[in-house]
Every structure is written in C-alpha cells, then in structure tokens.
Amino acid sequence: MALFTLRSLRKDFGIKEILKDASFSLDEGDKVGLIGTNGSGKSTLLKMIAGLEHSDGGELWVNSSAKIIYLPQQPDLNEENTVLEQVFADSGEQMSLVKEYEEISDKLTHGHGDMDRLLEQLSRVSERMDQTGAWDLETNAKIVLTKLGIDDLEAKIGSLSGGYRKRIAIASALLSAPDVLLMDEPTNHLDALSVEWLQSYLNRYRGALLLITHDRYFLDRVTNRIIEIDRGDLYTYSGNYSYYLEKKAEAEDSAQSTQRKHAGLLRRELEWLKKGPKARSTKQKARIDRAHDLQAMEFKQANAKVDITTAGRRIGKKVVELDRISKSFGDRTLIKDFSYNFTPEDRIGIIGSNGAGKSTLMNMIIGKLQPDAGTVEIGTTIHFGYFDQHSDDLAEHGNQRVIDYLKDVSELVKTSDGSVITASQMLERFLFPGNTQYAPINKLSGGEKRRLFLLKVLMAAPNVLILDEPTNDLDVQTLAVLEEYLEDFNGCVIVVSHDRYFLDRTVEMVFSFEPEGEVRLYPGNYSIYLEYKKDEAEKGSSNAKEQANKVVKEQKSSNVIPSVAETTKPKTESKKPSQLSYKEKREYEELEAKIPKLEEEKTQTEKKLYHNPPTGHTELQKLSDRLAELTVAIDKSTERWLELAERL
C-alpha cells in the first residue's frame, strides 16, 4: 500500500530549479536512501513531504491514515520540557493513557472520588494500555535513550547541547512508532556505537523510512532502495548503496558510449551535407532532416563532481611534538600525560564519545589552547589547515557574497598542476556556478556552506590538515573526492570523526579517547581498531594493549602499515611440517570443491538481493544475513586453502 505518492512535483527557488518532474511512491516496508550533491534539494523534498514546504506544481498525495514523523537536521524542541517529557511528546494515545492511569491510581491511593467509578475507569484504561502497548512505553524510552548516550532523563532541554538535542529528537521519533519516518542526517552528532545501534534498530523497524545520510556504511546496511536527485531529476535504484554504485557506474559508461556513437554518426552526416548533394530526392531530404535532428539532440552530462586540485607546500621532518601534555576542566580530566610525535606521513583518526576531549586536543595542537602540563612544539615549516566542526568562520561572514569570501584569501589560485586560475573558476570546480557565487553565504544550504569552508581551508595550501567531523553535512559524492585527495596529500592528516567509512578510507592509526583522560593508540584504520577492541574483550585488555603499543612502535620506526591479520593476531613462531598429513590433504581437496560452490551461492544470493529483491522485509533480511555468512565463509575457506596450498 502506498503511504505517499509524488506526481510531477516541481520546486524552483528562482536562482535554482530544485525539482523538475519528480515522481515516486513510498510503500509499506520501504527503506529508501535519498542522495545527491549539497544543495540539490534533498532536505527540501523531505520538508515538502512533511508539509513544511510548498511545491510549485505537480501533485503530492499522502495517505490520510498514515502517521508521518519528520526528523530535521536541527530539531526544534520545547526547552522547558524534561528529556522524558520531550521523548513522549509524539507518543500520542500511549502517553495520554499512561498519564491517565497514574492520575487514577493516585486518586485511589489517597481515597479521592467515587472508588467504584475510579476502579471501573482504571480497568478500562488498563485494557486500552494492553491493546496499545503503553505499558512498555517508559521502559522502551529509557532503553532507547541509554543506547543513544542520554543518561539524565530529568534534565531540561534548554540546558543541553545541540548534539544531545538531536539524540533526544531521534529517540522521540523512534518511540512515536510512525508509519513513515523521514530522517535528515540522523547520524550527525552520534558516536560510532550509537550509530551501530541505530543502524540495527532501523533494520528491525517495521515502518517505512526515507532518510538522508552521508554515512555510507549506514546507507548500505539500512536501505533497500536509493533515490538520487540530479539537477532536478529523480533516479531510482532498487537496491542498497553498493548496488547503486554498481548501476550508476554502468549507466555513466553506457551514456558515454551512446554520446560517442552519436558524435560519430553526426560527424558522418555533416560530412555528407558538406559535399552538397545535387539531387534533392525524398531519400536525401530525409537524411538532411536526420542530420538536423542529430544536431539538435541534447544529452544530460554526467553529474559534475567537486574537483580538488589545490597546491600544497613543503613540509619539514618536524611536524608537531606533544610531550606529556594534560588538560582538565574543573574536576574533569580530558587528557592525561599524553605524548606523541607526528610525522609528515601520518594519517591519524581520533575517536571517542562526545565531550571526551577530541576538539580540545586539536585546539592544543594548533596553539589555540594551552595544556595544563607538558609542552607542544610545532615545526618551523608547518602551516595548519583547520576544518572545524561548526565552520565558525562562515557564521561571521553570513552576509558576505560567496565570491568575496574566497577573494579574501586570494583572487588567484595555484592548482596542483602548477596552473593559476581565478577564485571564480575555483568555485566552479567546487560546484558553485556563476549565479550562486554572487549569493550571500546565508542563502546557501548547510552542505554548501561546509563545502565552501573546505575550499577556503584548502586554498591556503596547508601541509598539516586537521578535519574535525568533516563528514557532517557534506554529500557522499564530495566525501569520495575528498578521500581521494587525502590519499595523495603531501603532508600530515588528522581526522576527528565518527564516520566509520571515512575513517576506514583515510586513516592508518587511531587515537582512542578512553576514561580518565587516557588516549590510547591503535595501528590501522577503524575496522582494525574494532578488531583490537574485540581482542581486548576476549583475551584481556592488558595483552591487547601491549600488542597494540608494540605494533605502533614498530610502525613508527618502519613506516609500514600492518595488515588486518598482522595487527589483530599476536605473532608466534611455529615450525609447520613441510608436507601435509592425510587429514590435511583431504581437507585441501574438500576446500577446492567447497569454495566454488560457496562463490556460486553468493552470486545467486546477490542476484536475488540486488536485481530482484523480495518485497517482504523479513525475506530481505534473511538474504542479507545469508550474504554476510557466505562472505565470511569464503574468506575463511580461501585463507585456509592458501595456507595448505603453500605447504603442499
């Protein structure tokens, strides 16, 4: 059953046409990811569906019986409410029943009113609470809030930070049990554990979901359909984010092939016309008309991508040296006795819960904040580029035009290939067309502002790049280009992020903020860090810590990045027999027959999941789980086969 339907919906902001002819439906059980470049209209579309933004044409039909909850990027909450009161605000009948039950119980306890009538009311309310599941409301609320990192349930909303308000809004939306949940960047301000929990919760969620997120792991594991907004048009892909990437690449290759064929045909037709055929037969006239039609034919160019081609600068051997630094605020210790010498090749990821001290460490590295103890020494060649979490610099220039904001840095920009271009040309490479360049900054979308600020940071040609939550509000296309840029960046990169995918792509060592001000070092990316944490839980934290510290020291001296296998398993010396035993030979033969069967089953499962996905969520989840099992089984079997084959 359709919960809402868009037919030829249009939206135009004057300087930009957001939607041209948007049509799609959301059905029960759909979990749809909405993607597109910043400013393409993703948030606007969600607001239109929620009834908060009008359209300029077309039709939007919403099922009158469907309950729709909209979770914006910046939720508007009642500052006088406590956390629990706010969470229950959208719970409707359930919360009313809980309150009524408590009031009747209080009257019965104190003997106020007609006891028989009160008992009758209590029985009626209790029966209704059974029917609606209201008994579990408060318990579920406490569980959800705890999983999202909210402990003080009586705190006033007005006393909480923006990050905590977002978490409370998520809890309120989930507990209201809507038929349709519209979520705009739900993973912003959540740490990795909270994101993992939310991902698991939404996988089990029975209602329909339409969400915008930059977290590609989250997008890949939660959605069963992707809708892309590309210059006013909608494109639908029946699968998760991995399936979208595959089909998008195929579509772009096909479009390029079609354009090449069109160009070749047009060239041949034009050559024929230039020869000036003397006769004007019907056949020749048709060919002339075809040539004119070919000339008039237009193709939609591939979606433009951010082009990061800024120049770098030389970096010396001494970068930043931290020697036994400590920092406290009141009786709370954020960093205690921490030392580390950064190198020009470092790719560091910094993780930890909100308020753990990550941004404090960044501010001490750049000299904005002084440690309570210890020293921070900065190399003479170092030039910092600090992409801070809130883009504070933009807030100070809200009324300034985009082009003028960039010209304050430089009117001419040197690119990585040595050429010099204007600030306007650089803006075009960052997807700011001419009309947008002369708009005031406060007219840009949140993502466009972040992209503009990133450009300003990179234009200054830093050799130490500090990115504090870079994935907040940047679209997935820009993030992919930024990741490629960081791979070739000639300098030190320090990233503070909760985005698991971004950390896996960009870092080679993790600083983890632990309780009581301890900062622990783990070699490898975020996935390898998780392996270490798992190893700690299984084998004891002391052994795992010694193992991690040992690998870090070896890595610092050799500048060699260890593999997952090398970093997650202690290295032991063992002499293996040169030949296989009879039992091992049998195992080797069985694996040779088993692996192709597993791979064939995996191929068939992928076809079912991505090319012809089932409509039922339960069946879809079974296929996804089986695919994950097959992947693990193939990896383990192949690893064992290689080990036996090497000895054979």
XYZ file of C-alpha atoms in Angstrom:
648
model
C 0.000 0.000 0.000
C 1.324 3.448 -0.925
C 1.909 5.753 2.036
C 2.541 8.795 -0.139
C 2.948 9.469 -3.862
C 4.634 12.299 -5.794
C 3.478 13.029 -9.326
C 5.389 15.547 -11.479
C 6.294 17.613 -8.406
C 8.162 20.860 -9.100
C 10.132 23.288 -6.943
C 12.012 26.395 -8.073
C 13.898 28.858 -5.865
C 14.481 31.336 -8.679
C 18.261 31.012 -8.930
C 17.997 27.228 -8.918
C 15.404 24.701 -10.085
C 15.338 22.060 -7.339
C 12.772 19.633 -8.757
C 11.569 19.472 -12.373
C 9.252 16.491 -12.675
C 9.657 14.428 -9.505
C 7.590 11.245 -9.279
C 7.875 8.297 -6.891
C 5.928 6.407 -4.228
C 6.823 5.119 -0.778
C 5.188 1.824 0.188
C 4.948 -0.070 3.452
C 8.289 -1.615 4.404
C 10.323 0.599 2.036
C 13.643 1.829 3.373
C 14.847 4.465 0.942
C 18.086 6.450 0.951
C 17.935 9.906 -0.655
C 21.262 11.077 -2.082
C 22.565 13.964 -4.201
C 25.064 16.794 -4.049
C 24.694 19.508 -1.415
C 22.041 21.993 -2.472
C 20.358 19.519 -4.832
C 17.125 19.656 -2.812
C 17.231 16.580 -0.549
C 16.164 18.398 2.630
C 13.632 20.482 0.676
C 11.987 17.313 -0.634
C 11.662 15.901 2.885
C 10.094 19.166 4.086
C 7.590 19.102 1.209
C 6.531 15.560 2.110
C 6.226 16.600 5.768
C 4.014 19.545 4.744
C 6.516 22.205 5.818
C 7.387 23.457 2.314
C 5.017 24.174 -0.567
C 5.503 22.941 -4.124
C 5.436 24.997 -7.325
C 3.453 22.420 -9.272
C 2.563 18.781 -9.537
C 0.773 16.617 -7.003
C 1.664 15.210 -3.582
C -0.773 12.624 -2.211
C -0.396 11.436 1.387
C -2.362 8.533 2.870
C -4.620 10.163 5.470
C -4.333 7.177 7.819
C -0.511 7.183 7.770
C 1.363 8.736 10.691
C 4.414 10.650 9.379
C 7.213 11.891 11.636
C 9.864 14.261 10.274
C 13.288 14.483 11.946
C 15.145 17.592 10.668
C 18.875 18.234 10.941
C 18.243 20.888 13.601
C 15.167 19.750 15.586
C 13.003 22.388 17.275
C 12.309 21.149 20.821
C 10.453 22.655 23.779
C 13.227 23.963 26.022
C 11.013 23.771 29.133
C 10.408 20.029 28.775
C 12.481 17.430 30.565
C 14.147 14.739 28.462
C 11.392 12.202 29.211
C 8.603 14.710 28.568
C 10.093 15.604 25.197
C 10.546 11.960 24.227
C 6.895 11.271 24.989
C 5.681 14.381 23.130
C 4.814 12.449 19.943
C 3.639 9.260 21.648
C 0.003 10.304 21.333
C -2.557 7.966 22.852
C 0.044 5.831 24.632
C 1.339 8.768 26.685
C -2.189 10.006 27.400
C -3.099 6.562 28.725
C -0.001 6.431 30.945
C -0.842 9.841 32.427
C -4.499 8.900 32.920
C -3.514 5.631 34.609
C -1.172 7.467 37.006
C -3.835 10.062 37.872
C -6.499 7.424 38.613
C -4.019 5.389 40.678
C -3.119 8.487 42.689
C -6.813 9.196 43.438
C -7.380 5.594 44.504
C -4.326 5.687 46.758
C -5.493 8.842 48.540
C -9.194 7.934 48.542
C -10.300 10.850 46.388
C -13.598 10.388 44.493
C -16.034 7.552 43.897
C -13.985 4.362 44.381
C -16.240 2.122 42.242
C -16.207 4.600 39.368
C -12.398 5.013 39.655
C -11.884 1.234 39.641
C -14.055 0.964 36.540
C -12.016 3.723 34.835
C -8.771 2.037 35.869
C -9.926 -1.255 34.363
C -10.890 0.459 31.110
C -7.562 2.330 30.880
C -5.578 -0.828 31.734
C -7.321 -2.749 28.978
C -6.581 0.012 26.483
C -2.927 0.099 27.613
C -2.711 -3.616 26.907
C -4.083 -3.079 23.425
C -1.700 -0.196 22.547
C 1.418 -1.494 24.305
C 1.546 1.596 26.512
C 2.868 -0.415 29.481
C 6.264 -0.667 27.818
C 6.473 2.992 26.815
C 8.639 4.320 29.641
C 10.841 1.214 29.716
C 11.449 1.413 25.972
C 12.153 5.143 26.236
C 14.854 4.562 28.836
C 16.422 1.796 26.756
C 16.485 3.922 23.577
C 17.863 6.985 25.388
C 20.585 4.935 27.083
C 21.635 3.431 23.734
C 21.845 6.961 22.313
C 24.036 8.120 25.213
C 21.422 10.068 27.244
C 21.531 9.306 30.993
C 19.963 12.299 32.764
C 16.261 11.869 31.980
C 15.134 14.814 34.144
C 17.442 17.397 32.547
C 15.757 20.378 30.876
C 16.079 20.517 27.080
C 17.251 24.149 27.300
C 20.377 23.079 29.219
C 21.537 20.548 26.613
C 23.890 20.921 23.642
C 22.779 20.644 20.020
C 24.182 17.121 19.793
C 22.161 15.889 22.774
C 19.025 17.579 21.442
C 19.441 15.688 18.167
C 19.684 12.384 20.075
C 16.541 13.178 22.056
C 14.699 14.047 18.844
C 15.775 10.690 17.356
C 14.507 8.858 20.451
C 11.207 10.742 20.300
C 10.774 9.909 16.609
C 11.526 6.203 17.113
C 9.242 5.817 20.131
C 6.318 7.518 18.391
C 6.126 4.415 16.125
C 5.143 6.247 12.905
C 4.143 4.596 9.643
C 6.650 6.813 7.813
C 9.887 8.123 9.300
C 11.593 10.994 7.431
C 15.163 11.440 8.734
C 17.592 14.187 7.682
C 21.187 13.270 8.614
C 20.292 11.191 11.706
C 23.909 10.071 12.287
C 25.269 13.605 12.770
C 26.466 14.081 16.383
C 26.272 10.338 17.128
C 29.343 8.357 18.155
C 30.169 5.079 16.404
C 28.467 2.850 18.997
C 25.239 4.884 18.819
C 25.320 4.738 15.017
C 25.745 0.951 15.156
C 22.762 0.668 17.497
C 20.563 2.972 15.373
C 21.533 1.012 12.273
C 20.455 -2.235 13.956
C 17.216 -0.647 15.221
C 16.207 0.631 11.791
C 16.951 -2.756 10.233
C 14.232 -4.197 12.501
C 11.927 -1.191 12.160
C 8.580 -2.196 10.623
C 7.557 1.192 9.272
C 8.708 2.872 6.067
C 11.837 5.002 6.047
C 13.093 7.846 3.852
C 16.456 9.150 5.015
C 19.319 11.423 4.044
C 22.741 10.435 5.373
C 26.414 10.808 4.483
C 27.299 7.575 6.358
C 27.827 5.110 3.523
C 28.052 2.011 5.749
C 24.753 3.075 7.336
C 23.202 3.731 3.926
C 24.409 0.392 2.598
C 23.106 -1.680 5.513
C 19.747 0.001 6.175
C 18.242 0.832 2.774
C 16.663 -1.376 0.105
C 16.202 1.436 -2.440
C 18.233 4.517 -3.427
C 16.776 7.680 -4.967
C 19.261 10.154 -6.418
C 18.444 13.812 -7.095
C 20.498 15.015 -10.044
C 19.843 18.568 -11.286
C 16.116 18.424 -10.668
C 15.545 14.849 -11.852
C 14.974 11.748 -9.711
C 16.615 8.394 -10.481
C 15.576 5.243 -8.615
C 17.790 2.201 -7.938
C 16.161 -0.936 -6.447
C 18.898 -1.978 -4.026
C 21.240 -0.669 -1.354
C 24.124 1.802 -1.749
C 26.556 -0.807 -3.145
C 24.010 -1.739 -5.801
C 23.504 1.954 -6.606
C 27.249 2.472 -7.133
C 27.409 -0.511 -9.464
C 24.417 0.551 -11.556
C 25.425 4.225 -11.560
C 28.832 3.308 -12.994
C 27.191 1.135 -15.665
C 24.738 3.920 -16.562
C 27.513 6.506 -16.926
C 29.570 4.140 -19.090
C 26.515 3.485 -21.265
C 25.743 7.207 -21.561
C 29.311 7.970 -22.623
C 29.181 5.166 -25.200
C 25.871 6.493 -26.568
C 27.298 10.023 -26.827
C 30.393 8.740 -28.642
C 28.209 6.870 -31.136
C 26.026 9.948 -31.562
C 29.072 12.134 -32.191
C 30.411 9.705 -34.804
C 27.067 9.496 -36.599
C 26.654 13.278 -36.530
C 30.152 13.753 -37.940
C 29.419 11.412 -40.848
C 26.085 13.125 -41.583
C 27.702 16.574 -41.528
C 30.431 15.396 -43.901
C 27.707 14.167 -46.271
C 25.918 17.524 -46.084
C 29.131 19.439 -46.834
C 29.529 17.521 -50.083
C 26.421 19.374 -51.289
C 24.382 16.616 -52.980
C 22.971 17.902 -56.223
C 19.700 15.995 -56.231
C 17.095 16.602 -53.561
C 15.284 13.321 -53.574
C 12.937 12.321 -50.792
C 15.582 9.928 -49.507
C 18.233 12.659 -49.409
C 15.829 15.124 -47.780
C 15.152 12.575 -45.045
C 18.888 12.292 -44.477
C 19.227 16.065 -44.224
C 16.399 16.150 -41.695
C 18.114 13.392 -39.721
C 21.344 15.382 -39.646
C 19.469 18.401 -38.299
C 17.782 16.198 -35.685
C 21.162 14.831 -34.616
C 22.496 18.366 -34.248
C 19.527 19.340 -32.095
C 19.768 16.277 -29.852
C 20.930 17.068 -26.296
C 22.474 14.759 -23.747
C 22.476 15.256 -19.994
C 26.106 15.488 -18.985
C 27.394 13.287 -16.195
C 26.783 14.795 -12.786
C 29.535 17.304 -12.034
C 31.977 16.363 -9.277
C 33.996 18.520 -6.939
C 37.494 18.997 -8.344
C 40.027 19.356 -5.522
C 43.236 20.474 -7.214
C 44.744 22.931 -4.753
C 48.508 23.293 -4.484
C 50.489 22.069 -1.485
C 53.626 23.318 0.248
C 56.842 21.759 1.544
C 56.798 20.117 4.953
C 59.871 19.519 7.117
C 60.685 16.494 9.263
C 59.492 18.126 12.479
C 55.717 18.455 12.490
C 54.152 18.588 15.980
C 55.657 17.089 19.149
C 53.426 16.505 22.172
C 55.358 15.821 25.371
C 53.382 14.566 28.402
C 50.515 17.016 27.910
C 47.493 17.138 30.232
C 44.277 19.138 30.215
C 41.404 19.377 32.697
C 38.283 21.485 33.058
C 37.217 21.717 36.692
C 37.396 18.260 38.235
C 37.154 16.535 34.851
C 40.372 15.316 33.235
C 40.150 15.117 29.431
C 43.790 14.355 28.568
C 46.364 12.956 30.982
C 50.104 12.647 30.364
C 49.893 12.100 26.592
C 52.926 12.115 24.273
C 53.208 11.689 20.526
C 55.464 12.956 17.715
C 53.567 13.485 14.452
C 55.365 12.704 11.176
C 54.813 14.214 7.692
C 53.265 10.915 6.511
C 50.850 10.448 9.435
C 47.187 9.698 8.778
C 45.611 9.852 12.234
C 41.966 9.190 13.148
C 40.737 10.443 16.525
C 37.667 8.817 18.072
C 35.796 8.999 21.353
C 32.453 9.903 22.864
C 31.043 13.429 22.636
C 32.796 15.707 25.129
C 35.716 13.300 25.601
C 38.294 15.928 24.584
C 38.903 15.391 20.869
C 38.399 19.021 19.842
C 40.391 20.080 22.928
C 43.374 18.100 21.633
C 43.012 19.723 18.197
C 42.977 23.203 19.730
C 46.148 22.436 21.708
C 47.903 21.141 18.573
C 47.224 24.373 16.651
C 48.112 26.547 19.669
C 44.604 27.891 20.261
C 44.548 26.270 23.716
C 47.441 25.725 26.137
C 47.920 22.447 28.068
C 47.834 22.480 31.881
C 51.063 20.486 31.872
C 53.557 19.326 29.256
C 54.657 21.018 26.038
C 53.556 21.327 22.416
C 56.287 22.083 19.863
C 55.449 22.955 16.241
C 57.907 22.655 13.329
C 59.029 25.851 11.589
C 57.631 24.795 8.181
C 54.187 23.861 9.478
C 51.098 25.583 8.097
C 47.822 24.340 9.590
C 44.548 23.977 7.751
C 41.778 23.558 10.344
C 38.358 22.465 9.086
C 36.488 22.903 12.367
C 33.243 21.154 13.211
C 30.964 24.186 13.249
C 32.579 26.260 10.459
C 32.639 29.225 12.855
C 34.366 31.386 10.253
C 31.290 31.230 7.996
C 28.960 32.451 10.741
C 30.961 35.680 10.932
C 30.560 36.298 7.174
C 26.914 35.287 6.657
C 26.002 38.428 4.682
C 29.122 38.343 2.509
C 28.872 37.127 -1.095
C 30.381 33.715 -1.830
C 32.905 35.113 -4.344
C 34.041 37.863 -1.968
C 34.547 35.341 0.843
C 37.005 33.443 -1.366
C 38.726 36.579 -2.672
C 39.613 37.476 0.921
C 42.033 34.523 0.725
C 43.241 35.166 -2.808
C 41.877 36.302 -6.169
C 44.196 33.881 -7.973
C 44.668 30.241 -7.003
C 47.582 27.953 -7.831
C 46.448 24.384 -8.554
C 48.284 21.095 -8.055
C 49.439 21.010 -11.708
C 51.064 24.441 -11.368
C 48.487 26.416 -13.339
C 46.873 29.579 -11.977
C 43.095 30.113 -12.041
C 40.747 32.751 -10.653
C 38.744 32.409 -7.440
C 35.602 32.240 -9.597
C 36.999 29.324 -11.614
C 37.948 27.571 -8.378
C 34.395 27.987 -7.102
C 33.071 26.385 -10.287
C 35.317 23.382 -9.640
C 33.691 23.154 -6.208
C 30.209 23.153 -7.837
C 29.337 26.810 -7.239
C 28.026 28.092 -10.611
C 28.052 31.782 -11.553
C 24.647 32.716 -10.114
C 25.436 31.047 -6.766
C 28.804 32.826 -6.484
C 27.069 36.180 -6.080
C 24.539 34.970 -3.495
C 25.099 35.767 0.209
C 26.553 32.904 2.239
C 23.493 32.690 4.491
C 21.404 31.701 1.446
C 23.416 28.505 0.928
C 22.323 25.111 2.222
C 24.164 23.628 5.210
C 26.146 21.306 2.953
C 27.067 24.088 0.516
C 28.389 26.182 3.411
C 30.587 23.305 4.578
C 31.880 22.755 1.033
C 32.696 26.459 0.720
C 34.551 26.437 4.027
C 36.514 23.344 2.946
C 37.569 25.166 -0.215
C 38.813 28.163 1.790
C 40.849 25.871 4.070
C 42.455 24.036 1.132
C 43.154 27.244 -0.822
C 45.562 28.300 1.936
C 47.765 25.302 0.930
C 48.245 23.711 4.374
C 50.754 20.930 4.999
C 49.036 19.752 8.204
C 45.327 19.245 7.588
C 43.030 18.908 10.620
C 39.479 17.807 9.827
C 37.024 17.959 12.744
C 33.892 15.962 11.803
C 34.367 16.603 8.046
C 31.515 14.290 7.052
C 28.811 16.345 8.782
C 26.664 17.928 6.024
C 28.980 17.003 3.129
C 27.326 14.834 0.465
C 28.671 11.372 -0.334
C 29.999 12.481 -3.742
C 32.131 15.243 -2.204
C 33.344 12.884 0.528
C 34.510 10.356 -2.071
C 36.550 13.052 -3.855
C 37.956 14.328 -0.533
C 39.066 10.789 0.348
C 40.954 10.509 -2.938
C 42.535 13.922 -2.334
C 43.761 12.852 1.120
C 45.404 9.737 -0.338
C 47.798 11.954 -2.342
C 48.006 14.860 0.135
C 51.658 15.786 0.764
C 51.541 16.305 4.500
C 50.105 15.168 7.814
C 46.348 14.495 8.116
C 44.480 14.414 11.447
C 40.794 13.448 11.333
C 38.230 13.650 14.134
C 35.212 11.656 13.010
C 32.503 9.174 13.917
C 32.079 8.173 10.259
C 33.299 4.581 10.041
C 33.581 4.508 6.255
C 35.560 7.757 6.087
C 37.959 6.564 8.810
C 38.484 3.241 7.036
C 39.335 5.063 3.804
C 41.636 7.758 5.177
C 43.498 6.834 8.395
C 46.339 4.492 9.264
C 46.372 4.946 13.041
C 43.628 5.572 15.612
C 43.815 7.671 18.793
C 41.054 6.450 21.103
C 39.899 8.673 23.989
C 39.351 6.389 26.996
C 38.025 7.145 30.522
C 40.059 9.251 32.963
C 41.961 11.142 30.279
C 43.795 8.201 28.723
C 44.487 8.407 24.975
C 45.357 5.003 23.518
C 46.984 4.334 20.153
C 45.869 1.606 17.741
C 47.636 0.942 14.397
C 45.453 0.606 11.314
C 42.085 2.019 10.326
C 38.777 1.958 12.214
C 37.877 -1.626 11.288
C 41.251 -2.813 12.590
C 40.650 -0.808 15.782
C 37.383 -2.734 16.254
C 39.339 -5.984 15.905
C 41.669 -4.824 18.677
C 38.713 -3.971 20.920
C 37.230 -7.400 20.253
C 40.588 -8.965 21.072
C 40.687 -6.990 24.327
C 37.292 -8.327 25.346
C 38.208 -11.920 24.516
C 41.819 -12.131 25.699
C 42.181 -9.417 28.307
C 42.895 -5.748 27.844
C 46.485 -5.810 29.144
C 47.764 -8.259 26.499
C 45.898 -6.456 23.712
C 47.231 -3.093 24.874
C 50.828 -4.359 24.897
C 50.305 -5.842 21.432
C 48.907 -2.561 20.052
C 51.691 -0.462 21.587
C 54.326 -2.808 20.184
C 52.904 -2.586 16.658
C 52.648 1.225 16.923
C 56.344 1.493 17.838
C 57.342 -0.842 15.010
C 55.157 1.083 12.564
C 56.614 4.453 13.621
C 60.153 3.176 13.042
C 59.489 1.421 9.735
C 56.583 3.487 8.322
C 54.979 0.220 7.197
C 51.227 -0.112 7.696
C 50.300 -3.557 9.071
C 47.525 -5.642 7.589
C 44.391 -6.670 9.471
C 45.770 -10.144 10.083
C 49.105 -8.797 11.317
C 47.561 -6.342 13.746
C 44.752 -8.421 15.196
C 46.667 -11.615 15.955
C 49.791 -11.971 18.119
C 52.754 -13.098 16.064
C 54.011 -16.513 17.141
C 56.913 -18.557 15.856
C 55.896 -22.064 14.807
C 57.527 -24.671 12.644
C 54.992 -26.146 10.274
C 55.589 -29.525 8.651
C 56.792 -29.316 5.068
C 54.218 -31.863 3.890
C 50.526 -32.278 4.571
C 49.105 -35.069 6.665
C 46.494 -37.383 5.167
C 43.750 -35.492 7.031
C 45.034 -32.130 5.749
C 45.192 -33.422 2.165
C 41.548 -34.464 2.452
C 40.727 -31.008 3.860
C 42.598 -29.370 0.959
C 40.616 -31.391 -1.616
C 37.316 -30.673 0.130
C 38.055 -26.936 0.183
C 38.842 -26.979 -3.550
C 35.341 -28.347 -4.172
C 33.636 -26.261 -1.460
C 34.873 -22.756 -2.380
C 33.398 -22.658 -5.932
C 30.024 -23.806 -4.524
C 30.087 -21.044 -1.908
C 31.005 -18.466 -4.554
C 28.194 -19.673 -6.820
C 25.678 -19.447 -3.953
C 26.967 -15.954 -3.158
C 26.480 -14.899 -6.799
C 22.921 -16.225 -6.831
C 22.139 -14.569 -3.477
C 23.459 -11.221 -4.749
C 21.274 -11.518 -7.858
C 18.194 -12.142 -5.707
C 19.066 -9.327 -3.323
C 20.142 -6.646 -5.797
C 18.473 -7.453 -9.107
C 15.148 -8.891 -7.974
C 14.773 -8.038 -4.272
C 11.840 -9.570 -2.366
C 9.095 -7.216 -1.235
C 8.892 -8.564 2.313
C 11.346 -7.113 4.836
C 11.808 -10.487 6.624
C 12.877 -12.245 3.418
C 15.116 -9.304 2.511
C 16.828 -9.522 5.916
C 17.326 -13.292 5.539
C 19.050 -12.778 2.184
C 21.265 -10.021 3.609
C 22.256 -12.213 6.566
C 22.986 -15.175 4.289
C 25.139 -12.992 2.028
C 27.178 -11.881 5.047
C 27.579 -15.525 6.176
C 28.735 -16.599 2.713
C 31.288 -13.776 2.523
C 32.818 -14.808 5.863
C 32.784 -18.493 4.910
C 34.509 -17.817 1.556
C 37.184 -15.654 3.212
C 37.943 -18.262 5.892
C 37.918 -21.179 3.457
C 40.158 -19.365 0.967
C 42.610 -18.374 3.697
C 42.845 -21.991 4.892
C 43.168 -23.299 1.319
C 46.029 -20.877 0.629
C 47.792 -21.982 3.801
C 47.519 -25.658 2.838
C 48.432 -24.960 -0.800
C 51.596 -23.135 0.230
C 52.749 -26.102 2.302
C 51.748 -28.561 -0.417
